[in-house]
Coordinates of C-alpha atoms in Angstrom, one line a residue:
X27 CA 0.0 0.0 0.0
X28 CA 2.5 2.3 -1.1
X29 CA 0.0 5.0 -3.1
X30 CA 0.3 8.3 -1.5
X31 CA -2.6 9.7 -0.6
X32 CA -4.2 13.9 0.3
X33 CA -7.1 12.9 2.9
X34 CA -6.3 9.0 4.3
X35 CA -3.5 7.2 5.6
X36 CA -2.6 4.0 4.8
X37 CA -0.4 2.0 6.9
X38 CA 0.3 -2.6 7.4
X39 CA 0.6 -2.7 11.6
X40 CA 1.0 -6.5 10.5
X41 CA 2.0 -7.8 7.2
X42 CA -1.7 -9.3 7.3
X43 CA -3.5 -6.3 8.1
X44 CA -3.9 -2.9 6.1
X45 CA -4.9 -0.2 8.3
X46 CA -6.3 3.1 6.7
X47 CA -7.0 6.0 8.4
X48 CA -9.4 8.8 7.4
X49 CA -6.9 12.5 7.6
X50 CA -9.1 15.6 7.6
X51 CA -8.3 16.9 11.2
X52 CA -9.7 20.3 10.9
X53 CA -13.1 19.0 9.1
X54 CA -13.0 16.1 11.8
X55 CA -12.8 14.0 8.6
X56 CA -15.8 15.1 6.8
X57 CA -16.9 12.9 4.2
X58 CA -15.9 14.3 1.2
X59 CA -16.1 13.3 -2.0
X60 CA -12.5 13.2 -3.0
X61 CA -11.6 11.5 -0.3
X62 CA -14.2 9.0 -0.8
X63 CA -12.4 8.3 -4.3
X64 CA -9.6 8.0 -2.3
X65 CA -10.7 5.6 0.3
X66 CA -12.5 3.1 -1.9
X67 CA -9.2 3.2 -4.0
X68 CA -7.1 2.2 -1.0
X69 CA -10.0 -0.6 0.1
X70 CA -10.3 -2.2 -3.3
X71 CA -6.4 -2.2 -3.6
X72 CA -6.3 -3.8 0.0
X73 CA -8.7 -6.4 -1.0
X74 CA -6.9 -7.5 -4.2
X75 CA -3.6 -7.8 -2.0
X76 CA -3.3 -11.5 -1.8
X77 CA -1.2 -10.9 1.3
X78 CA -3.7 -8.8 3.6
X79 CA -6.2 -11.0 5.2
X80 CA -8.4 -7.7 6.9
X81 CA -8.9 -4.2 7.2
X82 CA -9.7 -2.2 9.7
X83 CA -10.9 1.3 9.1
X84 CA -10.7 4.1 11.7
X85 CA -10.4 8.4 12.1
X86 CA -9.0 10.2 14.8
X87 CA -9.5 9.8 18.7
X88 CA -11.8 13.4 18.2
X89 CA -14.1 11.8 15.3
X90 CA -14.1 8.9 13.2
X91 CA -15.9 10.5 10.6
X92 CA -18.2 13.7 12.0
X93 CA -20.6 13.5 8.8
X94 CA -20.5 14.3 5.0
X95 CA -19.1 17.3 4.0
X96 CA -22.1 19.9 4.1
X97 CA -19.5 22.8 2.6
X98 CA -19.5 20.4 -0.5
X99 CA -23.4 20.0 -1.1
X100 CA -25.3 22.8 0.4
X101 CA -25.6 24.3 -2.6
X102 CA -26.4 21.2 -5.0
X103 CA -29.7 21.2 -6.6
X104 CA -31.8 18.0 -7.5
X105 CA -31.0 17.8 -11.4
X106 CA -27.6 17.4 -10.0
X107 CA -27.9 15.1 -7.8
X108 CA -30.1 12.5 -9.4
X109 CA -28.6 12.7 -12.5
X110 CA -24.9 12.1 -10.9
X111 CA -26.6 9.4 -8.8
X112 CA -24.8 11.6 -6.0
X113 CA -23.5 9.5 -2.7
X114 CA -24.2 6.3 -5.0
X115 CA -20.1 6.1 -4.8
X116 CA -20.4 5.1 -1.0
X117 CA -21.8 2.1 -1.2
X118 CA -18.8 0.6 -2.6
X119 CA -17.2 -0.8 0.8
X120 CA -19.9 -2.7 0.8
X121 CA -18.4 -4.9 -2.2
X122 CA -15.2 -5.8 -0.6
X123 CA -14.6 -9.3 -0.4
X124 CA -12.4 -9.3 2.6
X125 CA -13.4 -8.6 6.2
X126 CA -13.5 -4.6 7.4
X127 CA -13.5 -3.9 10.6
X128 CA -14.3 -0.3 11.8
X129 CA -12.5 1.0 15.0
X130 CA -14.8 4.2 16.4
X131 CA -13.3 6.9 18.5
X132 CA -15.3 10.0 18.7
X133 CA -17.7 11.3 16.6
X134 CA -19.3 9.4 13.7
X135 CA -22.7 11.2 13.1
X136 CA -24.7 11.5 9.6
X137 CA -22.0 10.1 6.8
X138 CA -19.7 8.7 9.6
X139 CA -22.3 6.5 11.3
X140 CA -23.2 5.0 8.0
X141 CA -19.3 4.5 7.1
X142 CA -19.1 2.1 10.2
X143 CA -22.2 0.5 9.4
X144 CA -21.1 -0.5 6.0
X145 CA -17.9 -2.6 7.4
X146 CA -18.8 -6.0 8.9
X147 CA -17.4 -5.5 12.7
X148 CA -17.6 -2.3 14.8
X149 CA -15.4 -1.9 17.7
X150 CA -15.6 1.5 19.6
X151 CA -13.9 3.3 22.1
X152 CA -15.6 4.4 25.1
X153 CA -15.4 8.2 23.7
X154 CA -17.4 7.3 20.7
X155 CA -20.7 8.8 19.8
X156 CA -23.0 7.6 17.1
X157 CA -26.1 9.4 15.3
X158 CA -27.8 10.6 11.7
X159 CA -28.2 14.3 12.5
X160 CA -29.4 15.2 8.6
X161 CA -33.2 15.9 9.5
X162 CA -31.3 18.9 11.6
X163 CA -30.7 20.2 7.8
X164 CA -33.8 19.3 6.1
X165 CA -32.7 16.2 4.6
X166 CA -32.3 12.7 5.7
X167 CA -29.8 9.9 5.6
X168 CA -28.4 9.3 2.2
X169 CA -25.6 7.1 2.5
X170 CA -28.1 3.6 3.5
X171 CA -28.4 4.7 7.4
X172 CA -31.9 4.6 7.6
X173 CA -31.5 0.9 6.0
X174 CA -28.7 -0.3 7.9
X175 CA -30.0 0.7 11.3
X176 CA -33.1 -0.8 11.2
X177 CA -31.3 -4.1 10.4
X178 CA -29.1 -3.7 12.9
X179 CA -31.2 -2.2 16.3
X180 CA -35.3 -2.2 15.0
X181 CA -37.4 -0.1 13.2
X182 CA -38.3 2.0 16.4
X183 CA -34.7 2.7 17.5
X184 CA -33.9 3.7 13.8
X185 CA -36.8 5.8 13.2
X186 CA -35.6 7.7 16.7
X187 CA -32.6 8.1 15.5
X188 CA -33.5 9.3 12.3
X189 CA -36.1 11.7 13.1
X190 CA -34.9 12.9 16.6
X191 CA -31.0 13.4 14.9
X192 CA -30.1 12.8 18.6
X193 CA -26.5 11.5 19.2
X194 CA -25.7 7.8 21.1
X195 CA -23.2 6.6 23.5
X196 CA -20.9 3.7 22.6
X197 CA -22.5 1.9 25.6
X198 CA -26.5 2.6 24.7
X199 CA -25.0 1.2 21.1
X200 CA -23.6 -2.0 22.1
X201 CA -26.6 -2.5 24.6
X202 CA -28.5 -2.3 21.6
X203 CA -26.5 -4.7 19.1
X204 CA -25.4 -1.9 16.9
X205 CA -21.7 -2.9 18.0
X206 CA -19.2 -5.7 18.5
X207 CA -18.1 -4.0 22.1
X208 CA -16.7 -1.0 23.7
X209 CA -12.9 -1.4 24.3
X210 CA -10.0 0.9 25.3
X211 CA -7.0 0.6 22.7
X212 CA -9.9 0.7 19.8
X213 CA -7.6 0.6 17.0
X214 CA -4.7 -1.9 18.8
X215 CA -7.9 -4.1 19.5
X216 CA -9.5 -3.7 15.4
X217 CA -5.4 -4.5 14.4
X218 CA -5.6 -7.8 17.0
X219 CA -8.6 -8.7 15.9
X220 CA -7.9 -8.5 11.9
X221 CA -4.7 -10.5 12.7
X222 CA -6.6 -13.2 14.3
X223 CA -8.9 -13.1 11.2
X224 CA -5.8 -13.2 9.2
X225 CA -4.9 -16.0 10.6
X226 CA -7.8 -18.0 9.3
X227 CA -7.7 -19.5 5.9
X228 CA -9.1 -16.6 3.8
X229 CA -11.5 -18.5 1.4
X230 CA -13.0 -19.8 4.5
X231 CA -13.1 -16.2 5.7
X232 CA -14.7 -14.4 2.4
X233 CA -17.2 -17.5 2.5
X234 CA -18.0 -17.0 6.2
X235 CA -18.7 -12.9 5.6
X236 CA -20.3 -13.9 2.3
X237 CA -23.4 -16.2 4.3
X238 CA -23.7 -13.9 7.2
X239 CA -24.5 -10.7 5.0
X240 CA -26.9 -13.1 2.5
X241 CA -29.1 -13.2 5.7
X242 CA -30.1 -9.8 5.3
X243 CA -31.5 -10.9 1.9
X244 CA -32.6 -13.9 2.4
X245 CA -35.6 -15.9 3.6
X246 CA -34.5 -18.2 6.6
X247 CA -35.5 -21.3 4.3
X248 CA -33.2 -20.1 1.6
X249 CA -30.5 -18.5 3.8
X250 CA -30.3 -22.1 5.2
X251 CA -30.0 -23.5 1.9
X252 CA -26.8 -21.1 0.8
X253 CA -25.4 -22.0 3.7
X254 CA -25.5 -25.5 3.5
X255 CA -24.1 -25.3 -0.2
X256 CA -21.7 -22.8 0.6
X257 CA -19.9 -25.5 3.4
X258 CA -20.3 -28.4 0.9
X259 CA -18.3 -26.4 -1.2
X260 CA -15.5 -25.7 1.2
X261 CA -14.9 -29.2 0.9
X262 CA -13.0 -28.9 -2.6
X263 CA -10.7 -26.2 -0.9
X264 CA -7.1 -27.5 0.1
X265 CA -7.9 -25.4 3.7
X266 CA -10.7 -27.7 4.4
X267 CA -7.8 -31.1 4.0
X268 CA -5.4 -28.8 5.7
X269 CA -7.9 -27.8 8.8
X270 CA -9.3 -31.3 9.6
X271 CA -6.2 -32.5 9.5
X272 CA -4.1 -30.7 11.5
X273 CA -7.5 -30.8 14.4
X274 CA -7.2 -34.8 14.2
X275 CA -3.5 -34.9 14.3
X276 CA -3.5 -31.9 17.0
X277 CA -1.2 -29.2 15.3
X278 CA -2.0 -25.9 14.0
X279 CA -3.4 -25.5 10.9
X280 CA -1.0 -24.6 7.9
X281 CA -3.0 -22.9 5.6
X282 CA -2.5 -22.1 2.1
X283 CA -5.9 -19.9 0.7
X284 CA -6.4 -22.9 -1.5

């Protein structure tokens, strides 16, 4: 990850793990769009490394992401952004094949909040604060908060949050499920974590991401079903020999992402 970049860092605290950090310090890393460009640049390059195994995603201690950048659209106008299909860049995290795992410090309200709910584990630190604050500016979330949060804490908890704009602890969101856990260290814990990951055997790991989001899709009956035929084919990976193996004969697994 040697591209040089104007609003994110990218960093490998393990040679398993890429770490990229959103850089706007004085706009508490509003969510531009060049730096959008620039973050699903880094993440799709990440995920193509055959050498990185996770991500993890994270700001600064002040704000992991403190909303879109309102400077840059205030003065949009409809025709603009429907024909651009405006924000419609955003959901590309959500494409990644390779765990992300978003480490929370501080604020991540409006643009922010929806960042961490597109990656598949959120840790946060105890200073962390989520919310979607747009009805506060006549608009509403536009990024897939108002989707992602009923899915992950109810339609009346979303619809609060949505309509009240009103900001949430890091402890009221893991009470609610909208976290992994609140943990000192966030980003040393998100690193640790995406090592373990790392560890794993990776087609193992893209399958097991793979048939936990198909449940937001799916019916029960046919989530069950992908499941099943997701496992059998695991079975005609060289991890699956390598695994078994290695638990009968009482070693550690060797593997090869084959």
């Amino acid at each position: 990850m040697s591209t040089q970049y104007e609003h994110i860092l990218t960093s490998r605290p393990n040679p398993s793990v890429a770490l990229i950090t959103l850089n706007r310090p004085k706009a508490l890393n509003a969510l531009s769009t060049p730096l959008f460009l620039e973050l699903n640049k880094a993440l799709f390059e990440a995920d193509a490394d055959q050498a990185i195994g996770a991500i993890v995603l994270t700001g600064s201690e002040k704000a992991f992401a403190a909303g879109a950048d309102i400077k840059e659209m205030k003065d949009k106008e409809f025709s603009d952004v429907y024909k651009n299909n405006f924000l419609a860049n955003w959901g590309e995290l959500s494409r990644l094949r390779k765990p992300v795992i978003a480490a929370v410090s501080g604020y991540a309200l409006g643009g922010g909040c929806e960042l961490a709910l597109m990656c598949d584990i959120i840790l946060a630190s105890p200073t962390a604060k989520f919310g979607q604050p747009e009805i506060n500016l006549g608009v509403i979330p536009g990024g897939g908060g108002s989707q992602r949060l009923v899915r992950a804490i109810g339609k009346s908890r979303a619809m609060e949050l949505v309509l009240t704009g009103r900001m949430v602890s890091a402890q009221e969101a893991d009470q609610w499920g909208m976290i992994s856990r609140v943990t000192d260290n966030v980003v040393e814990e998100a690193v640790k974590m995406a090592t373990e990951i790392s560890s794993k055997g990776q087609i193992a790991i893209q399958a097991g991401k793979e048939v936990v989001n198909a449940a937001y899709e799916l019916t029960l009956a046919e989530g069950l079903r992908f499941e099943r035929r997701t496992f059998h084919g695991l079975f005609a990976t060289k991890d699956q020999e390598e695994g078994m193996t290695a638990f009968v004969e009482k070693r550690k697994a060797n593997f090869t992402h084959l």
